PDB file of C-alpha atoms and ligand atoms in Angstrom:
ATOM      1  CA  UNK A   1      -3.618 -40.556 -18.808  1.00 75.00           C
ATOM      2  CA  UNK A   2      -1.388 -37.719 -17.523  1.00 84.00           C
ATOM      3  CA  UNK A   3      -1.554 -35.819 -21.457  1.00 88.00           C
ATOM      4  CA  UNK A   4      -5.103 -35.049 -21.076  1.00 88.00           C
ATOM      5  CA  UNK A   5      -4.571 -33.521 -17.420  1.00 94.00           C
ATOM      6  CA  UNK A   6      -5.549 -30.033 -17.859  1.00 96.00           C
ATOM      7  CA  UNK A   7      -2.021 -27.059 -17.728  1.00 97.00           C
ATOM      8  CA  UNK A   8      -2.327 -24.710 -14.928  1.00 98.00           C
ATOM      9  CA  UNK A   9      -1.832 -21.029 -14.971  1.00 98.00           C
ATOM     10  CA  UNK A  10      -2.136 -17.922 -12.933  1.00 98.00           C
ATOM     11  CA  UNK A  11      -1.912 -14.001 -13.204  1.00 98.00           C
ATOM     12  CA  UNK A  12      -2.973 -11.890 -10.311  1.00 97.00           C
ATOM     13  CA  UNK A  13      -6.291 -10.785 -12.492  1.00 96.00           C
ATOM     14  CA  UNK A  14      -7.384 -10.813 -15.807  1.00 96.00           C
ATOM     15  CA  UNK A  15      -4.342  -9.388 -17.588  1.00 96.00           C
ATOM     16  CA  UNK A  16      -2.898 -13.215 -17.856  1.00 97.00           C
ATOM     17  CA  UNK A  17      -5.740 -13.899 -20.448  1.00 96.00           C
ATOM     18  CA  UNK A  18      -2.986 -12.323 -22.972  1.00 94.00           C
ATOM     19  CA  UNK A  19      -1.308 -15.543 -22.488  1.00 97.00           C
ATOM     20  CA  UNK A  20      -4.411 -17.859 -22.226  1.00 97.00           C
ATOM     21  CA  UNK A  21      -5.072 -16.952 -26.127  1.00 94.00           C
ATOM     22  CA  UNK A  22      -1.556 -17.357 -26.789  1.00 95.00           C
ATOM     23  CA  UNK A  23      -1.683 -20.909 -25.654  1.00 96.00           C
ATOM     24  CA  UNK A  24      -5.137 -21.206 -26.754  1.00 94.00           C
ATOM     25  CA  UNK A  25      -4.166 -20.808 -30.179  1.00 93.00           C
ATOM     26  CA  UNK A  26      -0.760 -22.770 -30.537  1.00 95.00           C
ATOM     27  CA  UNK A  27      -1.935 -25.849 -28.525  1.00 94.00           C
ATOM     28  CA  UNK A  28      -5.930 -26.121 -29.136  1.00 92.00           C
ATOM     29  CA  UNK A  29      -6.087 -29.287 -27.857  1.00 92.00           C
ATOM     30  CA  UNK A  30      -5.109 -28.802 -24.204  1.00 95.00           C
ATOM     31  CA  UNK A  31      -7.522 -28.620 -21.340  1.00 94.00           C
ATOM     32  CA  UNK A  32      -6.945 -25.113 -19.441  1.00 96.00           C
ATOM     33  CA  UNK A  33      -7.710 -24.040 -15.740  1.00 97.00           C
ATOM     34  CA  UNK A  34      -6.816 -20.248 -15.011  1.00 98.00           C
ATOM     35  CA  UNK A  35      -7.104 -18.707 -11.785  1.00 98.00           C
ATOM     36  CA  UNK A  36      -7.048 -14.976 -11.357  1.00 98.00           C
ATOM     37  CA  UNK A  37      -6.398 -13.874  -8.070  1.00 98.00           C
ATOM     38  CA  UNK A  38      -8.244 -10.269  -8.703  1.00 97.00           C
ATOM     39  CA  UNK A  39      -8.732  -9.895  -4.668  1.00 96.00           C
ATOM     40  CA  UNK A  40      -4.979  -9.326  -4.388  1.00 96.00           C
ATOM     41  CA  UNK A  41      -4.343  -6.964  -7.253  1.00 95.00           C
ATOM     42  CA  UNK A  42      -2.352  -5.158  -8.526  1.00 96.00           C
ATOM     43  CA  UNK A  43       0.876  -7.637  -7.613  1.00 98.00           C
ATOM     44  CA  UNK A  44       2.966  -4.804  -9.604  1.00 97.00           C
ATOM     45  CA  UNK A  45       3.194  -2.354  -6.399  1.00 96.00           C
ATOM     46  CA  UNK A  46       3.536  -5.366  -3.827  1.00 97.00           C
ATOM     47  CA  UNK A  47       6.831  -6.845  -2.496  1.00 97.00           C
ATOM     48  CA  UNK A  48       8.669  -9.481  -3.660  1.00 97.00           C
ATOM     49  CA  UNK A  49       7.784 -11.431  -0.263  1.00 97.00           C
ATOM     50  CA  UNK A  50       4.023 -10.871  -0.509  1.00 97.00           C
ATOM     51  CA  UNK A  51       3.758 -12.204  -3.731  1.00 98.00           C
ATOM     52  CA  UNK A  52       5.716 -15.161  -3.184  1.00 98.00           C
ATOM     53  CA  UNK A  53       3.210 -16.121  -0.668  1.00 97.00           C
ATOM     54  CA  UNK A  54       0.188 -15.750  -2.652  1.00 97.00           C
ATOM     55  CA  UNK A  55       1.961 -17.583  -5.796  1.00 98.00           C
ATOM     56  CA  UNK A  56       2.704 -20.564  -3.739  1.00 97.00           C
ATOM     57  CA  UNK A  57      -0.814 -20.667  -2.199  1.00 97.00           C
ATOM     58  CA  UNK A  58      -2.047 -20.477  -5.866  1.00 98.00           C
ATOM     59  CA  UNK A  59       0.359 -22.994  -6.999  1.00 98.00           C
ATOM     60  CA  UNK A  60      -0.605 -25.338  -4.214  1.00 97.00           C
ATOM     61  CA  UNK A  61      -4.439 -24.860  -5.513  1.00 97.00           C
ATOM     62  CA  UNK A  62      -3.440 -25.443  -8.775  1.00 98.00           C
ATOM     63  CA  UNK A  63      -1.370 -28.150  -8.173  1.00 97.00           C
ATOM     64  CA  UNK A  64      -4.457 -30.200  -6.040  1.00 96.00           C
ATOM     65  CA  UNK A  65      -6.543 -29.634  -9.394  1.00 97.00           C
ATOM     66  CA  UNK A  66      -4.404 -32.352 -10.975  1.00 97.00           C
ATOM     67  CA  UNK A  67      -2.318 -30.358 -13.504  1.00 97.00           C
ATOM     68  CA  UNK A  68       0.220 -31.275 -15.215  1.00 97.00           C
ATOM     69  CA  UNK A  69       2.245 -28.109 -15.609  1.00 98.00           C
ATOM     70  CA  UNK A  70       2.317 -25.104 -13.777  1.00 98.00           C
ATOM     71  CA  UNK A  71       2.724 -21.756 -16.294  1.00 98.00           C
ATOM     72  CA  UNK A  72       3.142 -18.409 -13.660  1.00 98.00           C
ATOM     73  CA  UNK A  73       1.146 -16.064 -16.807  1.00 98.00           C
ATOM     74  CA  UNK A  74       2.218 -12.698 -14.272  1.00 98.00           C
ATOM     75  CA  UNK A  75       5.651 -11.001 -15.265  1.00 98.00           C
ATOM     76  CA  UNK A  76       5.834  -9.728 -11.565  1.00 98.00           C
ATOM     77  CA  UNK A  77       5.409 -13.096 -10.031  1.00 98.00           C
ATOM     78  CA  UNK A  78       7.282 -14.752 -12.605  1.00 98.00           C
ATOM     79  CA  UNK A  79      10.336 -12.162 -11.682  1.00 98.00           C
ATOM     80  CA  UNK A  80       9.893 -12.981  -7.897  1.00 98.00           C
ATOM     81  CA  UNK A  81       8.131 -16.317  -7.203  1.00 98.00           C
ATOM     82  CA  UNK A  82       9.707 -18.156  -9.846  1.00 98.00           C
ATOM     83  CA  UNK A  83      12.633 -20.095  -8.283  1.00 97.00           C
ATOM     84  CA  UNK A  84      10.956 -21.051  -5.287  1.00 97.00           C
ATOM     85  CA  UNK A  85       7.820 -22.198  -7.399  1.00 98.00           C
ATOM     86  CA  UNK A  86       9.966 -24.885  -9.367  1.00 98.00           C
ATOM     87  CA  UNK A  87      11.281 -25.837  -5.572  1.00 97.00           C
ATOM     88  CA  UNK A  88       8.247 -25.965  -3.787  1.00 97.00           C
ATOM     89  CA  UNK A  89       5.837 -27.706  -6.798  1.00 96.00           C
ATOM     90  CA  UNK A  90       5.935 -31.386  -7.742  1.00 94.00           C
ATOM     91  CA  UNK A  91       5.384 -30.736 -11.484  1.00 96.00           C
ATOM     92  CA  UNK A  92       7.278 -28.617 -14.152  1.00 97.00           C
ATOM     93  CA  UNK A  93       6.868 -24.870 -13.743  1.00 98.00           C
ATOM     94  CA  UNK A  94       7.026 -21.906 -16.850  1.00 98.00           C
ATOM     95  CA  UNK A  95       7.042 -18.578 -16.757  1.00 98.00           C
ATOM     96  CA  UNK A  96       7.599 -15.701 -18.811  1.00 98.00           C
ATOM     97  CA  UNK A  97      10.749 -13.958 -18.061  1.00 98.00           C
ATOM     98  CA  UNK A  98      12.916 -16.491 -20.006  1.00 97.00           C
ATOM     99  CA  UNK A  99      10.938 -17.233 -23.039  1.00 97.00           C
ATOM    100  CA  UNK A 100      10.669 -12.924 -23.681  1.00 97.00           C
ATOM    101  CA  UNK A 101      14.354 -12.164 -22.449  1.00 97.00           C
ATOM    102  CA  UNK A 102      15.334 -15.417 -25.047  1.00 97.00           C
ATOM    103  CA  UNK A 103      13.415 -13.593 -27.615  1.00 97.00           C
ATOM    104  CA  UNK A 104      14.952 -10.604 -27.133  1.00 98.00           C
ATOM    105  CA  UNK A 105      18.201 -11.100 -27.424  1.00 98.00           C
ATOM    106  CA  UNK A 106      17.991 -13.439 -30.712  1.00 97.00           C
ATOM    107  CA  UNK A 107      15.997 -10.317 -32.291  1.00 98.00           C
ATOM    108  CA  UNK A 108      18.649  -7.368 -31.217  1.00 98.00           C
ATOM    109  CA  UNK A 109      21.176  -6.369 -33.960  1.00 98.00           C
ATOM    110  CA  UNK A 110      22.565  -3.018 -32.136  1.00 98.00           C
ATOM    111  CA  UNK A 111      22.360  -4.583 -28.716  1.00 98.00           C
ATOM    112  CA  UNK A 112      20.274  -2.888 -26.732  1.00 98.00           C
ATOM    113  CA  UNK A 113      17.345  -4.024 -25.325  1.00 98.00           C
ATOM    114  CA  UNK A 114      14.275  -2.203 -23.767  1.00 98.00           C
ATOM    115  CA  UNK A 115      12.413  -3.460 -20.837  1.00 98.00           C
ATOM    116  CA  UNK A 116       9.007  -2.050 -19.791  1.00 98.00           C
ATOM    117  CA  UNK A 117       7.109  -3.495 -17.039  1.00 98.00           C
ATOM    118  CA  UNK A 118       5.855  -3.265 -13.347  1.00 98.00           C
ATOM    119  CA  UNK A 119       7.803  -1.608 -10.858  1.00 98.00           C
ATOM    120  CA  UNK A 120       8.271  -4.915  -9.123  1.00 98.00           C
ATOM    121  CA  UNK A 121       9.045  -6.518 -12.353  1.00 98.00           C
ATOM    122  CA  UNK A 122      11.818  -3.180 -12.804  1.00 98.00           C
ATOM    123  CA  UNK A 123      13.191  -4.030  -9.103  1.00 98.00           C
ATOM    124  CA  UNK A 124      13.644  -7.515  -9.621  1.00 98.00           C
ATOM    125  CA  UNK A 125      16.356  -7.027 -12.114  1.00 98.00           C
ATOM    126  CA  UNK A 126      14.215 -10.380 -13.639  1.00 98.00           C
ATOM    127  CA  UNK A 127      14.666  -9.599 -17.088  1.00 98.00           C
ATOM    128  CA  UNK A 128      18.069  -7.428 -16.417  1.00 97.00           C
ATOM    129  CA  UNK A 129      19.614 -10.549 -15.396  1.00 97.00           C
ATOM    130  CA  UNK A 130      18.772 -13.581 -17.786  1.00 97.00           C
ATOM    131  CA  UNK A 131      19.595 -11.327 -20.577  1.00 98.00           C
ATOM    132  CA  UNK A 132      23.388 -10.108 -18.924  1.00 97.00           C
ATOM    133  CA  UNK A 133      23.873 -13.866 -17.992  1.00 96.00           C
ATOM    134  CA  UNK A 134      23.002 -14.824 -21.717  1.00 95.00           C
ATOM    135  CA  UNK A 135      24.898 -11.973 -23.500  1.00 96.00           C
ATOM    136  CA  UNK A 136      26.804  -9.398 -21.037  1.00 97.00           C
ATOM    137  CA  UNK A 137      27.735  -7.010 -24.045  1.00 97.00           C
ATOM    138  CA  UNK A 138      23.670  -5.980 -24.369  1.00 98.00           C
ATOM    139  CA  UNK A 139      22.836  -2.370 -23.098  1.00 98.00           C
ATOM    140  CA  UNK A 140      19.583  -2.601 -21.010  1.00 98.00           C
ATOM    141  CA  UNK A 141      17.441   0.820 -20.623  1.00 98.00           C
ATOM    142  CA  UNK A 142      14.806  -0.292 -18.343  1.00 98.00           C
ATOM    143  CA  UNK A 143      11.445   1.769 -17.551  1.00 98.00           C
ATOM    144  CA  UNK A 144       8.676   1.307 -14.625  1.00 98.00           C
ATOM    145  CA  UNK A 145       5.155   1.671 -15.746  1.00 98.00           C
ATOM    146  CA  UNK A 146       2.897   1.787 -12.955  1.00 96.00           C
ATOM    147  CA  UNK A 147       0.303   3.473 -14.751  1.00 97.00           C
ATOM    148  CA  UNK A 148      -0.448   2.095 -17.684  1.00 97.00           C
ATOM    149  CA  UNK A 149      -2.262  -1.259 -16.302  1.00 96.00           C
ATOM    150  CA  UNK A 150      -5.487   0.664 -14.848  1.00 95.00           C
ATOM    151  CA  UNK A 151      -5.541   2.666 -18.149  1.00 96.00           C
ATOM    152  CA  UNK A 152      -5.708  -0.555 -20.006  1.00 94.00           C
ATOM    153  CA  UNK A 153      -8.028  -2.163 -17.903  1.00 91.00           C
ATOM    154  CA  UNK A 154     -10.689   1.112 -18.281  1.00 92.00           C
ATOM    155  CA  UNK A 155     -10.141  -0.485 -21.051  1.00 92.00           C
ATOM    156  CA  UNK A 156      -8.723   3.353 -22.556  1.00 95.00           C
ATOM    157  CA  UNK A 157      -6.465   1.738 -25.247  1.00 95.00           C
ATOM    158  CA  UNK A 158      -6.349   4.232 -27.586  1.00 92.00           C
ATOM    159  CA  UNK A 159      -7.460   6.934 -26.006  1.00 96.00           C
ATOM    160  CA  UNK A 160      -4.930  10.198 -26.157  1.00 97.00           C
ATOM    161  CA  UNK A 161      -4.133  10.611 -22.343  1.00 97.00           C
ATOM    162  CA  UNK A 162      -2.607   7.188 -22.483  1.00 98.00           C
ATOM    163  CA  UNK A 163      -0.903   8.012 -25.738  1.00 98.00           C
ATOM    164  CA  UNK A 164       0.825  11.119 -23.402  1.00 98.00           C
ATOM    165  CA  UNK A 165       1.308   8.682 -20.329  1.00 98.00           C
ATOM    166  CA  UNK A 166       3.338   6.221 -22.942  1.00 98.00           C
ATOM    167  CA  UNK A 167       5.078   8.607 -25.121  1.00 98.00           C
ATOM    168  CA  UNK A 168       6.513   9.637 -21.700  1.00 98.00           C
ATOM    169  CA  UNK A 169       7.409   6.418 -20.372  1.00 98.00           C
ATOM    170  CA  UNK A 170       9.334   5.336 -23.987  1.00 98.00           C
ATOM    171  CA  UNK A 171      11.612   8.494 -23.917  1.00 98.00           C
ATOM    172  CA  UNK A 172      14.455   7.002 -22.242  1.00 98.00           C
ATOM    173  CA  UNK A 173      14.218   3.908 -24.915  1.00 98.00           C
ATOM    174  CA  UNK A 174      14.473   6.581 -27.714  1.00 98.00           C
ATOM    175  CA  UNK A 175      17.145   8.361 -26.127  1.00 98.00           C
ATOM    176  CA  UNK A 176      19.063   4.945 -25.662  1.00 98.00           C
ATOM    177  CA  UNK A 177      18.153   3.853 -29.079  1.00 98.00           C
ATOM    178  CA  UNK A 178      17.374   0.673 -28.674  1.00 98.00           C
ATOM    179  CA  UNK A 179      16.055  -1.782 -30.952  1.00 98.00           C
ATOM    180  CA  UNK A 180      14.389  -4.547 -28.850  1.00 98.00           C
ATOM    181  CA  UNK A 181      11.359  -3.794 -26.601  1.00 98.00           C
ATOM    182  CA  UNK A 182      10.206  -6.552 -24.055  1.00 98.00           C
ATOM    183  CA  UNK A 183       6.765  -5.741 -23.202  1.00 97.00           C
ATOM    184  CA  UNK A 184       7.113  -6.814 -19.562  1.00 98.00           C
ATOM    185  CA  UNK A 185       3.345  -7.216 -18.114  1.00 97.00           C
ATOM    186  CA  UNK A 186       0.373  -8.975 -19.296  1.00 96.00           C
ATOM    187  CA  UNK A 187      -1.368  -6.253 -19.829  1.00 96.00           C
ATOM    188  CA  UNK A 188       0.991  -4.805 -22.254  1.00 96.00           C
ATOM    189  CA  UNK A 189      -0.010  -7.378 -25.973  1.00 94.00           C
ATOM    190  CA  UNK A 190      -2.911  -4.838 -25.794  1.00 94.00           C
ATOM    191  CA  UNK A 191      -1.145  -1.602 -26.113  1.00 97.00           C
ATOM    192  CA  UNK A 192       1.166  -2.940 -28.972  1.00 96.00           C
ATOM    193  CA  UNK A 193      -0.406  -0.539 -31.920  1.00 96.00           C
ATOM    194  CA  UNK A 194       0.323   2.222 -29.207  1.00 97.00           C
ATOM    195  CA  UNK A 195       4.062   1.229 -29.198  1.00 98.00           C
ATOM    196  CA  UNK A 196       4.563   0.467 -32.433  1.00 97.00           C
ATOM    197  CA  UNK A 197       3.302   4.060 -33.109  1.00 97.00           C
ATOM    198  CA  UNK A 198       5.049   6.007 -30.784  1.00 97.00           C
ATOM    199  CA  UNK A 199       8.597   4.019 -31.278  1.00 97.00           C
ATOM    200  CA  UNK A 200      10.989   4.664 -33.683  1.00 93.00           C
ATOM    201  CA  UNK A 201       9.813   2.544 -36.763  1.00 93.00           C
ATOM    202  CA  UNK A 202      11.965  -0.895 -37.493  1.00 93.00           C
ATOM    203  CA  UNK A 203      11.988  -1.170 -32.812  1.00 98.00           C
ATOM    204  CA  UNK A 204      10.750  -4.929 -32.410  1.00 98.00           C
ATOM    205  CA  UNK A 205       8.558  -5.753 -29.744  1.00 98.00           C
ATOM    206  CA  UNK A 206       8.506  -8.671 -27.491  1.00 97.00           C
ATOM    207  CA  UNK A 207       5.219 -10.499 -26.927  1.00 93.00           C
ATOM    208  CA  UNK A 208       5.595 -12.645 -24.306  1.00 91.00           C
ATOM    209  CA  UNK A 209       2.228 -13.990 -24.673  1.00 91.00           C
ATOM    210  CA  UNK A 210       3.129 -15.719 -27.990  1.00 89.00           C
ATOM    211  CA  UNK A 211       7.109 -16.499 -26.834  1.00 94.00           C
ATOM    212  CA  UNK A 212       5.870 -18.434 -23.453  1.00 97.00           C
ATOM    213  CA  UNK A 213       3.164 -19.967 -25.303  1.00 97.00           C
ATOM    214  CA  UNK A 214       5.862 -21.554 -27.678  1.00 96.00           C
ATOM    215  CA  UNK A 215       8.273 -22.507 -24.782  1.00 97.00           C
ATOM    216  CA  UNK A 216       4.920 -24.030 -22.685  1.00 98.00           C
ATOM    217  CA  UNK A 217       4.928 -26.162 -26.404  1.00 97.00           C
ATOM    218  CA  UNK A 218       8.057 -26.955 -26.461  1.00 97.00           C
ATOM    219  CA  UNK A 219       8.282 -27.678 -22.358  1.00 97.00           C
ATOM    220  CA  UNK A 220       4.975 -29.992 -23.377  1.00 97.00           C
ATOM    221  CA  UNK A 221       7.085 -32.176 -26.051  1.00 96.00           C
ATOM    222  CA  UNK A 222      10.122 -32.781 -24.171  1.00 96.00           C
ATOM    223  CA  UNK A 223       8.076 -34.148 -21.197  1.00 95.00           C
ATOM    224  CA  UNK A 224       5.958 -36.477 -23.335  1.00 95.00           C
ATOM    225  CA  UNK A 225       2.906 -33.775 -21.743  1.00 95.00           C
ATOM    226  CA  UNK A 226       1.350 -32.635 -24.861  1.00 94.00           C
ATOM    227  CA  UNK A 227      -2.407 -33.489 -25.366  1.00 93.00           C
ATOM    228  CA  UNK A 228      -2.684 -35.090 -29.234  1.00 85.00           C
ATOM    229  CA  UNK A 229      -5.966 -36.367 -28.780  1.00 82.00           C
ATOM    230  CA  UNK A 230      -8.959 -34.353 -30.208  1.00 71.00           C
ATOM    231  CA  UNK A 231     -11.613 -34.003 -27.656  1.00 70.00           C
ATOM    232  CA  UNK A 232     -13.962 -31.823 -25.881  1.00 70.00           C
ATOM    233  CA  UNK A 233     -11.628 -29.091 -24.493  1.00 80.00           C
ATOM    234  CA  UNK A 234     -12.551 -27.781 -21.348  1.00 88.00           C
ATOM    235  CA  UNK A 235     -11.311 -24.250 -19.631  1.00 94.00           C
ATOM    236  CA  UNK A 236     -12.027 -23.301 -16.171  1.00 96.00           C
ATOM    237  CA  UNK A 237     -11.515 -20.068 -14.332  1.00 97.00           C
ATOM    238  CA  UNK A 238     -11.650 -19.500 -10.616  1.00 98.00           C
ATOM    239  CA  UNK A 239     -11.270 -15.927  -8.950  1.00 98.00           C
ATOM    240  CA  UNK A 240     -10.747 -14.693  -5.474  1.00 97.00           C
ATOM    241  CA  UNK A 241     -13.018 -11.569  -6.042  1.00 97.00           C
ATOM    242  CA  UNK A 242     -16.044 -10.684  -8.187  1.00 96.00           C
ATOM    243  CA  UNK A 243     -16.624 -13.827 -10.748  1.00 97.00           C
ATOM    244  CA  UNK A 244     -19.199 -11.494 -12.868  1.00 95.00           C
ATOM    245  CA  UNK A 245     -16.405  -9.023 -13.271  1.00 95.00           C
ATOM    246  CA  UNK A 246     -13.949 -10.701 -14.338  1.00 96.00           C
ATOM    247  CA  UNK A 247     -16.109 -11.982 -16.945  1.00 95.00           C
ATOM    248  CA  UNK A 248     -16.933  -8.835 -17.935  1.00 92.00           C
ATOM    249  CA  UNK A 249     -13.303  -7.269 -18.474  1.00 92.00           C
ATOM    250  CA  UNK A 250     -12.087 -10.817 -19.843  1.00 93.00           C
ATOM    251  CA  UNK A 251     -14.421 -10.399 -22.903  1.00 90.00           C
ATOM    252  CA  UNK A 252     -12.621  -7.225 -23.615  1.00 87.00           C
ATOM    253  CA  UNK A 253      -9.214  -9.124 -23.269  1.00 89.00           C
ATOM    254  CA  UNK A 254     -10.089 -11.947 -24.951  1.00 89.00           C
ATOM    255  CA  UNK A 255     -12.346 -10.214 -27.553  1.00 86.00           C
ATOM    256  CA  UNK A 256     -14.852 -13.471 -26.577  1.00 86.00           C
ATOM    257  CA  UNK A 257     -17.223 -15.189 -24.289  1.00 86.00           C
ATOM    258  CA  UNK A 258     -15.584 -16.937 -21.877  1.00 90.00           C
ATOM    259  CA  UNK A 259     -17.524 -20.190 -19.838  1.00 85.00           C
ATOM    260  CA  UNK A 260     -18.117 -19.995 -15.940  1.00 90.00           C
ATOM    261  CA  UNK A 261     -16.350 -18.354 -13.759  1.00 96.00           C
ATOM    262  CA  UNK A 262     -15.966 -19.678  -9.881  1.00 97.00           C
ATOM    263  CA  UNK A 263     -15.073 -17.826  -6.864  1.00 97.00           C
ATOM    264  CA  UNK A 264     -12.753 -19.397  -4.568  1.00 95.00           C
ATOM    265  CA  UNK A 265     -11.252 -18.344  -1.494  1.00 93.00           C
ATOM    266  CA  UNK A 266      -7.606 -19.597  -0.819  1.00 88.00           C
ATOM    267  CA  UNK A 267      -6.919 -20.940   2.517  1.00 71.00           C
ATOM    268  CA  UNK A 268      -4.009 -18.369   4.449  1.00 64.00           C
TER     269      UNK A 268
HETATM  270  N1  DGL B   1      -0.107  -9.201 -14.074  1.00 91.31           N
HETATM  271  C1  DGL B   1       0.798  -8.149 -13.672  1.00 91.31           C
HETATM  272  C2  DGL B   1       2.139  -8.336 -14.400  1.00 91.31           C
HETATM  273  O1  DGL B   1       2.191  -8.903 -15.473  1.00 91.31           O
HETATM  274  C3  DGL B   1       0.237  -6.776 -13.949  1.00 91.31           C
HETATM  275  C4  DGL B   1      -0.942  -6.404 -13.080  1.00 91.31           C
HETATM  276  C5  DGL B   1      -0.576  -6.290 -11.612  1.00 91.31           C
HETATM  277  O2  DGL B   1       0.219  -5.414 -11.239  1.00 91.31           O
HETATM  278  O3  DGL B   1      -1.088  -7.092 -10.842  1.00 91.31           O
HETATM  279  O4  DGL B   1       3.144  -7.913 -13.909  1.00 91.31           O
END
């Protein structure tokens, strides 16, 4: 039965798990397999090119697993690899760009939207773009943030030094006054208390974690693809690096135990 084939999804570490308990939560009954390609990290600094390459070969491993829907859980893969995913793969392919940038610009009342995210994610124009196509009148103030994924992966979340790193990076989103903020990196649901403090109060923030979870739903239902049977669930995770360490930082990600972890190396 195709509905109990298990959905698909990739970030280039552990940061995707943001999304993983996002779909975790809205559709409990689906089977999971996540692969974390923590050899190749960060995909944030790398070019568009490079990363297309490792997405397809991910895709492609994915794919040969049997699943039934692709979701591309990285916001810098999603803004490069995207379109040539859906092209190249046999089954239905999600990221996150859409779902967040759709978000976004239902939430806005003063037009003008905030975008935080890799530096490849910033290049791409990813988010720039869907939102312009969707309403050209919105004011985008856009911000690279190269440094706050190893700061959340120390697992320094509240510390002050990336309190000062932040409060730096949001100054040209106060000075722009927006009123939307797209958190534009998986690693970002984890700093949200940090935003929400340091941003002018009533500044909305995007979670893309929850908004692709509910597109991945609705994706799910068109497609007759959504799992309604109550059974054992079962979630795998494969790595290209270290399994024991990413098992390590995804308890702090996922605030839980997570099952085995394989090691796989991906054929060039
Ligand atoms: N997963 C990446 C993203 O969401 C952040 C980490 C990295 O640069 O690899 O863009």
């Amino acid at each position: 039965m195709k509905t109990i084939k298990p959905i698909g999804m990739f970030d280039s570490g552990v940061g995707g798990l943001t999304l993983f308990k996002g779909i975790k939560t809205l559709l409990p009954n689906e089977n999971l397999i996540y692969f974390g390609d923590t050899a190749r990290l960060p995909y944030g600094t790398k070019s568009p090119k490079v990363i297309k390459n490792f997405s397809l070969q991910i895709a492609r491993f994915l794919e040969n697993l049997g699943i039934k829907v692709l979701v591309v859980a990285c916001h810098t893969a999603s803004s490069t690899a995207l379109g040539d995913l859906k092209k190249k793969i046999k089954i239905p392919v999600i990221g996150v760009i859409e779902p967040a940038a759709q978000k976004a610009v239902a939430m806005t009342k003063n037009n003008k939207i905030g975008v935080i995210g890799t530096k490849t994610t910033i290049e791409s124009a990813s988010y720039q773009s869907f939102i312009k196509k969707t309403n050209p009148k919105i004011m985008i103030t856009t911000v690279a943030a190269p440094l706050l994924v190893p700061l959340v992966e120390e697992g320094w979340v509240d510390k002050n030094v990336t309190r000062t790193i932040l409060k730096e990076y949001i100054l040209p989103f106060k000075k722009a006054k927006i009123d939307t903020l797209i958190l534009g990196c998986t690693h970002y649901p984890l700093l949200k208390r940090l935003f929400q403090e340091e941003l002018e109060p009533g500044v909305t923030l995007i979670d893309t974690s929850f908004e692709t979870a509910f597109h991945l739903k609705q994706l799910l239902n068109e497609n007759s693809l959504r799992n309604t049977t109550i059974m054992h669930r079962h979630y795998k995770f494969y790595v290209s690096d270290d399994p024991d360490k990413f098992a390590l930082s995804a308890r702090f990600f996922l605030r839980e135990k997570i099952g085995t972890v394989k090691h796989i190396v991906l054929d060039e």
